[in-house]
Coordinates of C-alpha atoms (C1' of nucleotides) in Angstrom, one line a residue:
Chain A
V1 CA -37.9 -124.5 -33.3
I2 CA -38.2 -123.9 -29.8
A3 CA -41.4 -122.0 -29.0
R4 CA -39.6 -118.5 -27.5
T5 CA -38.0 -119.7 -24.8
P6 CA -37.7 -117.6 -21.7
T7 CA -35.0 -115.3 -21.9
A8 CA -33.5 -114.6 -18.2
E9 CA -30.4 -114.2 -17.8
Q10 CA -30.1 -117.1 -15.3
L11 CA -31.3 -120.2 -14.7
D12 CA -34.2 -120.4 -11.9
E13 CA -33.5 -122.5 -9.0
R14 CA -35.3 -125.8 -10.1
E15 CA -33.5 -125.4 -13.5
L16 CA -30.6 -125.3 -11.8
R17 CA -31.2 -128.3 -9.5
A18 CA -32.7 -130.3 -12.8
W19 CA -29.4 -129.3 -15.3
R20 CA -26.5 -128.9 -12.4
G21 CA -27.8 -132.2 -10.9
L22 CA -27.6 -134.3 -13.9
L23 CA -24.4 -133.1 -14.3
R24 CA -23.0 -134.2 -10.4
A25 CA -24.7 -137.2 -10.6
H26 CA -23.7 -138.3 -13.6
T27 CA -20.1 -137.6 -12.3
A28 CA -20.5 -139.5 -9.1
L29 CA -22.2 -142.6 -10.3
V30 CA -19.6 -143.2 -13.3
K31 CA -16.6 -142.4 -10.5
A32 CA -17.9 -144.5 -8.6
L33 CA -18.8 -147.6 -10.9
D34 CA -15.4 -147.2 -12.8
C35 CA -13.8 -147.9 -8.7
Q36 CA -15.8 -150.5 -8.1
L37 CA -15.0 -152.2 -11.7
V38 CA -11.1 -151.6 -11.3
D39 CA -11.2 -152.2 -7.8
G40 CA -12.5 -155.3 -7.8
H41 CA -11.7 -157.1 -11.9
G42 CA -8.4 -154.2 -12.6
L43 CA -11.6 -153.3 -15.4
P44 CA -12.3 -149.8 -16.0
L45 CA -15.9 -148.9 -16.9
T46 CA -15.2 -148.3 -20.3
S47 CA -13.8 -151.2 -21.1
Y48 CA -16.2 -152.6 -19.3
E49 CA -18.9 -151.9 -21.6
V50 CA -16.8 -152.5 -25.2
L51 CA -16.1 -156.1 -23.3
M52 CA -20.2 -156.6 -23.0
Q53 CA -20.9 -155.6 -26.3
V54 CA -18.9 -157.8 -27.8
A55 CA -19.4 -160.7 -25.5
D56 CA -23.2 -160.0 -25.7
A57 CA -23.2 -159.8 -29.4
P58 CA -24.5 -162.9 -31.9
D59 CA -21.2 -165.1 -31.9
G60 CA -19.1 -162.6 -29.7
R61 CA -18.2 -161.0 -31.9
M62 CA -18.8 -157.3 -33.3
R63 CA -17.3 -155.0 -36.5
M64 CA -14.8 -152.5 -35.0
Y65 CA -17.6 -149.3 -36.1
D66 CA -20.8 -151.1 -34.4
I67 CA -18.9 -150.9 -31.1
A68 CA -17.9 -147.6 -31.3
D69 CA -21.0 -146.5 -32.2
S70 CA -22.7 -148.5 -29.3
V71 CA -20.3 -147.2 -26.6
L72 CA -19.9 -143.5 -27.3
L73 CA -16.3 -143.4 -28.1
S74 CA -14.4 -141.9 -31.0
R75 CA -13.0 -144.3 -33.8
S76 CA -9.8 -144.1 -33.0
G77 CA -10.4 -144.4 -28.7
L78 CA -12.1 -147.5 -30.0
T79 CA -8.8 -148.7 -31.5
R80 CA -6.9 -147.7 -28.5
L81 CA -8.9 -149.1 -25.8
V82 CA -9.4 -152.6 -27.8
D83 CA -5.7 -152.8 -28.1
R84 CA -5.5 -152.5 -24.8
L85 CA -8.0 -155.6 -24.1
E86 CA -6.3 -157.2 -26.7
R87 CA -3.4 -157.0 -25.6
D88 CA -5.4 -157.9 -22.0
G89 CA -6.5 -161.0 -23.5
L90 CA -9.7 -160.6 -23.2
L91 CA -10.5 -159.9 -27.1
R92 CA -9.0 -160.7 -29.7
R93 CA -9.1 -159.1 -33.7
E94 CA -10.2 -161.2 -36.9
S95 CA -10.4 -159.7 -40.0
C96 CA -13.7 -159.8 -42.1
P97 CA -13.6 -162.6 -44.8
S98 CA -16.7 -160.8 -46.9
D99 CA -15.2 -157.0 -46.4
A100 CA -11.5 -157.1 -46.0
R101 CA -11.4 -153.5 -45.0
G102 CA -13.8 -154.0 -41.6
S103 CA -11.9 -155.8 -38.6
F104 CA -14.3 -157.4 -36.2
A105 CA -13.6 -157.7 -32.2
V106 CA -14.4 -161.0 -30.8
V107 CA -14.4 -162.2 -26.8
T108 CA -12.0 -164.9 -25.5
E109 CA -12.6 -166.9 -22.8
A110 CA -10.7 -164.9 -20.6
G111 CA -12.9 -162.6 -21.5
R112 CA -16.2 -164.4 -20.9
E113 CA -15.0 -165.1 -17.7
K114 CA -13.6 -162.0 -17.3
L115 CA -17.2 -160.2 -18.1
E116 CA -19.1 -162.7 -16.2
A117 CA -17.2 -162.1 -12.8
A118 CA -17.4 -158.3 -13.5
R119 CA -20.9 -157.8 -14.3
A120 CA -21.8 -159.1 -10.9
T121 CA -20.6 -156.4 -9.4
H122 CA -21.7 -154.3 -12.4
L123 CA -25.0 -155.2 -11.8
A124 CA -24.8 -154.7 -7.9
G125 CA -23.7 -151.1 -8.4
V126 CA -26.0 -149.5 -10.9
R127 CA -29.0 -150.8 -8.6
E128 CA -27.6 -149.9 -5.3
L129 CA -26.5 -146.2 -6.8
F130 CA -29.0 -145.6 -9.7
L131 CA -32.0 -147.3 -9.8
S132 CA -32.5 -148.4 -6.2
H133 CA -33.7 -144.8 -6.1
L134 CA -36.1 -144.6 -7.8
G135 CA -39.5 -146.1 -8.3
P136 CA -40.9 -148.8 -11.5
E137 CA -42.3 -145.0 -12.7
E138 CA -39.7 -142.9 -12.2
Q139 CA -37.4 -145.6 -14.0
E140 CA -40.4 -145.5 -17.1
L141 CA -40.3 -141.5 -17.0
L142 CA -36.7 -140.8 -17.6
G143 CA -36.6 -143.4 -19.8
A144 CA -39.3 -141.1 -21.6
I145 CA -37.2 -138.4 -21.1
W146 CA -33.6 -139.4 -22.5
E147 CA -35.5 -140.3 -25.4
R148 CA -36.6 -136.8 -26.5
V149 CA -33.6 -135.3 -24.9
L150 CA -31.1 -137.5 -27.1
P151 CA -32.2 -136.0 -30.6
A152 CA -31.7 -132.8 -29.9
A153 CA -28.3 -132.9 -28.2
G154 CA -27.1 -135.2 -30.5
R155 CA -28.0 -133.8 -33.4
E156 CA -26.6 -130.7 -32.1
A157 CA -23.3 -132.5 -31.5
E158 CA -22.4 -134.7 -34.5
G159 CA -23.0 -132.1 -36.1
A160 CA -19.6 -131.1 -37.8
P161 CA -15.7 -133.1 -37.6
A162 CA -15.1 -129.6 -35.2
C163 CA -19.0 -129.1 -34.6
D164 CA -20.7 -126.3 -36.3
E165 CA -21.8 -122.3 -36.3
A166 CA -20.0 -119.5 -37.6
C167 CA -17.0 -119.6 -35.3
D168 CA -17.0 -115.8 -34.9
G169 CA -14.3 -116.2 -31.3
G170 CA -11.9 -117.2 -33.3
Chain B
V1 CA -23.5 -156.7 1.9
I2 CA -26.7 -155.0 -0.5
A3 CA -29.8 -155.2 0.8
R4 CA -30.2 -158.0 -1.5
T5 CA -31.1 -156.2 -4.4
P6 CA -32.5 -158.3 -7.0
T7 CA -30.2 -160.2 -8.5
A8 CA -31.6 -160.3 -11.8
E9 CA -28.4 -161.0 -14.5
Q10 CA -29.4 -158.3 -16.5
L11 CA -31.0 -155.3 -16.2
D12 CA -34.3 -155.1 -17.7
E13 CA -35.9 -152.9 -20.9
R14 CA -37.2 -150.2 -18.2
E15 CA -34.3 -150.2 -16.2
L16 CA -31.8 -150.5 -19.4
R17 CA -33.4 -147.6 -20.7
A18 CA -33.3 -145.2 -17.9
W19 CA -29.6 -146.0 -16.9
R20 CA -28.0 -146.2 -20.9
G21 CA -29.9 -143.4 -21.5
L22 CA -28.5 -141.0 -18.9
L23 CA -25.2 -142.0 -20.4
R24 CA -25.8 -141.6 -23.5
A25 CA -27.6 -137.9 -23.2
H26 CA -25.3 -136.8 -20.5
T27 CA -22.4 -137.3 -23.4
A28 CA -24.5 -135.8 -25.9
L29 CA -25.6 -132.8 -23.9
V30 CA -21.7 -132.2 -23.1
K31 CA -20.4 -132.6 -26.0
A32 CA -22.5 -130.2 -27.8
L33 CA -23.3 -127.8 -25.0
D34 CA -19.3 -127.7 -25.5
C35 CA -19.0 -127.0 -28.8
Q36 CA -21.4 -123.9 -29.0
L37 CA -18.5 -122.3 -26.2
V38 CA -15.6 -123.4 -28.6
D39 CA -17.1 -122.5 -31.3
G40 CA -18.7 -119.2 -30.2
H41 CA -16.1 -117.8 -27.8
G42 CA -13.2 -119.8 -27.6
L43 CA -14.5 -121.1 -24.0
P44 CA -14.6 -125.1 -23.5
L45 CA -17.4 -126.0 -21.5
T46 CA -15.4 -126.7 -17.9
S47 CA -13.5 -123.2 -18.0
Y48 CA -16.4 -121.3 -18.7
E49 CA -17.8 -123.8 -15.4
V50 CA -15.1 -122.4 -13.7
L51 CA -15.6 -118.6 -14.7
M52 CA -18.6 -118.1 -13.8
Q53 CA -18.6 -119.9 -10.2
V54 CA -15.5 -117.6 -9.9
A55 CA -17.3 -114.4 -11.5
D56 CA -20.6 -115.0 -9.7
A57 CA -19.0 -115.4 -6.0
P58 CA -18.7 -112.7 -3.7
D59 CA -16.3 -110.0 -5.3
G60 CA -15.8 -111.4 -7.6
R61 CA -13.0 -114.2 -6.3
M62 CA -13.1 -118.0 -4.8
R63 CA -10.1 -120.2 -3.2
M64 CA -9.4 -122.6 -5.1
Y65 CA -10.7 -125.3 -2.9
D66 CA -13.8 -124.0 -3.0
I67 CA -13.5 -123.6 -7.1
A68 CA -12.3 -127.3 -7.3
D69 CA -15.8 -128.5 -4.9
S70 CA -17.9 -126.8 -6.3
V71 CA -17.2 -127.8 -10.3
L72 CA -15.9 -131.3 -9.8
L73 CA -12.6 -131.4 -10.8
S74 CA -9.5 -132.8 -8.7
R75 CA -7.0 -130.1 -7.2
S76 CA -4.9 -130.9 -9.8
G77 CA -7.4 -130.3 -12.6
L78 CA -8.3 -127.2 -11.6
T79 CA -5.0 -126.1 -11.0
R80 CA -4.0 -126.5 -14.7
L81 CA -7.3 -125.0 -15.9
V82 CA -6.8 -121.7 -13.7
D83 CA -3.2 -121.8 -15.9
R84 CA -4.8 -122.0 -19.0
L85 CA -7.8 -119.0 -17.7
E86 CA -4.8 -116.6 -16.1
R87 CA -2.6 -117.4 -19.5
D88 CA -5.5 -115.8 -21.3
G89 CA -6.1 -113.3 -19.3
L90 CA -9.4 -114.0 -17.8
L91 CA -8.5 -114.8 -14.1
R92 CA -6.1 -113.9 -11.9
R93 CA -4.1 -115.3 -9.0
E94 CA -4.3 -113.4 -5.7
S95 CA -2.9 -114.6 -2.5
C96 CA -4.9 -114.7 0.5
P97 CA -4.0 -112.1 3.1
S98 CA -5.2 -113.8 6.1
D99 CA -4.0 -117.7 5.4
A100 CA -0.9 -117.5 3.1
R101 CA -1.7 -121.0 2.3
G102 CA -4.5 -120.2 0.6
S103 CA -4.2 -118.8 -3.2
F104 CA -7.5 -116.7 -4.5
A105 CA -8.9 -116.5 -8.3
V106 CA -9.6 -113.0 -9.3
V107 CA -12.0 -112.7 -12.3
T108 CA -10.8 -109.8 -14.1
E109 CA -12.4 -107.7 -16.7
A110 CA -11.4 -109.6 -19.9
G111 CA -13.1 -112.3 -18.0
R112 CA -16.6 -110.8 -17.2
E113 CA -16.9 -109.5 -20.4
K114 CA -16.1 -112.7 -22.0
L115 CA -18.6 -114.3 -19.4
E116 CA -21.1 -111.8 -19.8
A117 CA -21.6 -113.1 -23.9
A118 CA -20.5 -116.7 -23.3
R119 CA -23.5 -117.1 -20.4
A120 CA -26.4 -115.9 -23.0
T121 CA -24.8 -118.5 -25.9
H122 CA -24.9 -121.4 -22.7
L123 CA -28.2 -120.3 -21.2
A124 CA -29.5 -120.7 -24.3
G125 CA -28.0 -124.0 -25.3
V126 CA -29.0 -125.4 -21.9
R127 CA -33.1 -124.6 -22.2
E128 CA -32.8 -125.2 -26.1
L129 CA -31.2 -128.9 -25.6
F130 CA -32.0 -129.6 -22.0
L131 CA -34.9 -128.0 -20.2
S132 CA -37.0 -127.5 -23.3
H133 CA -37.6 -131.2 -23.0
L134 CA -38.9 -131.2 -19.8
G135 CA -42.5 -130.3 -18.6
P136 CA -42.0 -127.6 -15.2
E137 CA -43.0 -130.9 -12.7
E138 CA -40.8 -133.3 -14.3
Q139 CA -37.7 -131.1 -13.9
E140 CA -39.0 -130.9 -10.2
L141 CA -39.0 -134.7 -10.2
L142 CA -35.4 -134.4 -12.0
G143 CA -34.3 -132.3 -9.2
A144 CA -35.6 -134.4 -6.6
I145 CA -34.2 -137.9 -7.8
W146 CA -30.7 -135.8 -8.4
E147 CA -31.2 -135.2 -4.4
R148 CA -31.9 -138.6 -3.2
V149 CA -28.9 -140.6 -6.0
L150 CA -26.3 -138.2 -5.4
P151 CA -26.1 -138.4 -1.6
A152 CA -25.4 -142.7 -2.1
A153 CA -23.3 -141.9 -4.8
G154 CA -21.3 -139.3 -3.9
R155 CA -20.7 -141.3 -0.6
E156 CA -19.2 -144.7 -3.2
A157 CA -17.0 -141.9 -5.0
E158 CA -15.4 -140.1 -2.9
G159 CA -14.1 -143.4 -0.3
A160 CA -10.8 -143.3 -0.8
P161 CA -7.9 -142.0 -2.9
A162 CA -7.4 -144.6 -5.1
C163 CA -11.3 -145.7 -3.9
D164 CA -11.6 -148.7 -1.7
E165 CA -13.3 -152.4 -1.2
A166 CA -10.9 -155.2 -0.9
C167 CA -8.6 -154.8 -3.7
D168 CA -8.9 -158.5 -5.5
G169 CA -8.0 -158.0 -8.9
G170 CA -4.9 -156.8 -9.5
Chain C
dC1 C1' 1.7 -133.6 11.6
dA2 C1' -2.6 -131.2 8.6
dA3 C1' -4.2 -128.5 5.1
dG4 C1' -4.3 -125.5 0.8
dA5 C1' -1.8 -125.7 -3.2
dT6 C1' 1.1 -127.6 -7.0
dT7 C1' 4.0 -130.1 -10.4
dG8 C1' 5.7 -134.4 -12.1
dA9 C1' 4.4 -138.7 -14.8
dT10 C1' 0.8 -141.4 -17.1
dT11 C1' -3.4 -142.3 -18.8
dC12 C1' -6.7 -142.0 -22.0
dC13 C1' -9.1 -139.3 -25.3
dT14 C1' -9.8 -136.4 -29.5
dC15 C1' -8.9 -134.9 -34.5
dA16 C1' -6.4 -134.9 -38.5
dA17 C1' -3.9 -137.1 -41.7
dT18 C1' -2.8 -141.8 -43.6
dC19 C1' -3.6 -146.7 -45.1
dT20 C1' -5.7 -149.9 -47.3
dT21 C1' -9.8 -151.7 -49.7
dG22 C1' -14.5 -151.9 -52.4
Chain D
dC1 C1' -13.4 -141.0 -54.8
dA2 C1' -15.6 -143.2 -50.3
dA3 C1' -15.8 -146.2 -46.2
dG4 C1' -13.7 -149.0 -42.2
dA5 C1' -9.5 -148.7 -38.9
dT6 C1' -5.4 -146.9 -37.8
dT7 C1' -1.6 -144.0 -36.4
dG8 C1' 0.4 -139.6 -35.3
dA9 C1' 0.7 -135.5 -32.0
dG10 C1' -1.2 -133.0 -28.8
dG11 C1' -4.8 -131.5 -24.9
dA12 C1' -6.6 -132.2 -20.5
dA13 C1' -7.9 -135.1 -16.5
dT14 C1' -6.2 -137.6 -12.5
dC15 C1' -2.9 -139.7 -8.8
dA16 C1' 1.5 -139.4 -6.0
dA17 C1' 4.5 -136.6 -3.9
dT18 C1' 6.4 -132.2 -3.1
dC19 C1' 6.3 -127.6 -1.3
dT20 C1' 4.6 -123.6 1.7
dT21 C1' 2.5 -122.6 5.9
dG22 C1' -0.6 -123.1 10.2

DNA sequence: CAAGATTGATTCCTCAATCTTG
DNA sequence: CAAGATTGAGGAATCAATCTTG
């Protein structure tokens, strides 16, 4: 499908800076933003993202399945995370009247307050550490790039429970 | 403390696509590339990166400290990882003659062979899933962006053992 | 004491299996 | 049986504490 990519045995300087830079920048950004939230509000970044998704959804509620999808976490991973948020009183589970298999997570009043405070910190952090270093056109271009990359990478990543391919390595 | 960044209460569409796109693309890319290496060679991505760093270093050896730094892993995390690689016979530890505190990791013959095979898979993967979706100027620009972002994020992230800031939350 | 490296305890995440309902 | 969600078992990463050497 790719038009005969070059088969050099190494990435050249330019490729390397684009690729390894992505890895390093992502790690540094996530670590820094997580620290800000934990220090300031006792709320890790992943928990923040779940809380925000739920709180911003209509009626402050979402099905577990939909949250997991929007947050880039496995279903079981989300279950544990919501366990923690429920234990902290920020979220509450409710069963679904129309389909008893489904389960809702609903934001609590405490959850909304915590989110309100954390959101200010997080927005400032994302802007200071990331967005402020980009011009408007660069933001635009980045967004376009991710939309090109994501389908290919996502397709490959979702291939199968434990990937796909012909396992030779054993 | 922030230079008065815009205080909108939400990220706008453009900011959101640049930021959340980064998170999603990174996750998908790393997952897909890890799968390829595990399936094809029984070698997780992080292990691959360590093996590559060591094998490409002069004499095929590096100090633990330098590896950890170049691989974006904590010192203890690297110790465990090298434990695994040593158990698999891909790396070997050697003590440092000039400074007995230091420890070297040295690539073995099996390690070189494994790397050789895995490198082809990984390069093809990075090109297919990421680089092939970028034009040369876009690669250039991305590299430049990471070099702007990394210092700020890295500085913030390295602040202290458990971050910094005034802990109010807990 | 400072630096390099490791270990112990803990956390969080994932897969595979299970339970419940449609 | 298929879908939504949870549970058990296990892997891998981190911090804090420790050990050894300069």
